[in-house]
Each structure stands twice: as structure tokens, then as C-alpha cells.
Amino acid sequence: MTITLPDNWADVKLADFQEMDLAENIYEKVAILSDQDPDVIRDTDVPSFVRIEAALAWIVELPKEEECKEVITIDEVEYTRIKLSTLSNGQWMDLITWGKKGLQELHKIMATLYPDDTDRNKRAELFRTRMNAQDAYSALVFFSLIKSKSLVNIEAYLQVEIIKAEMISKMKTSLSVNKD
């Protein structure tokens, strides 16, 4: 029996990446990547399985944190990454909610970050089945870094506002004391 395996994360569909996240053991992961029944993989002789493991040595590391692509092409259709400043409050809340759920909602995140004129749910399903794990992971890291930086900036802004409010309060107190 011949088993065909991907060479890297760019050869793995997002749906398989998500399914691997739920897999309980190496047999299930190999079955997902090879599109084989887990029992077939489990019954593979030891020398063959050692070769399979060697061919999949790259899966022990997450996809590379490459720069998030501005444009992703799927089935000859180009999807351009949204400018984050144009996201609606609802879209931000969706991204935050899905981000907390881990990889299982990554296709929905991608459908929000790479919009077009189609229905977001249909686009999310297309991305789940056709987008590669490398592109999706790079976009996820990009969004996560933006979120982290935004939270730091928001915290710094709020701290400055608190200090300003305290200073104004002290100044008002000082002025009222001096008037008396």
C-alpha cells in the first residue's frame, strides 16, 4: 500500500489542521494527513511506520510565523486582507470570541479577515476546506499580535487617563482649599 503525505504545512488544508488539533494520538494525525483510516495506519508494520514518522518530522512544530499575506488566492479567486481599522464592532467581537475557542473557529476568523462580496459563512466553509494551514496560521499570529499590541495600547491609554483624572481632581481640591 502506498501512502501519500504532505511535505509541509502549506500542503495541509485548514480543515485537516483543525482535525489534527483534536486528534488524540499520532495514528490519528497520520490518518488525517494521509486520508487513510486510523486502523490502517495502526496496522502498518513498524519499519513502514518509522518511515512515515520520518517523512512527517515537520509536524512537531507549528507552521512558521511568516508574514501574513495581504492577498490569498483560493481556486483562482483572490481574497484581500481587510484593514483592521475598517472592522465593525460586531466583527471585532466575533474575532475575539472565535479567538478564545482556538483552532476550531479559525476558518471563521479567516473569513472575517479576508472578506469579499459572498456570505461570510459560505466563505468560512470554503476557507476551511481549501485554505492551507500555513496561510491561516500566519494570519492568526498576525491578528493575535495586533490584539496583544492593542490591549497594551488600551491599557497605557487608560492609565494616562486615570493619571489625568487624578491630577484634575487634585487641582480642583487645591483650588477649592485656596479659595477658602
Coordinates of C-alpha atoms in Angstrom, one line a residue, residues 60 158 166:
V60 CA 6.1 18.5 15.6
L158 CA -6.4 54.1 30.3
E166 CA -6.4 62.2 39.4

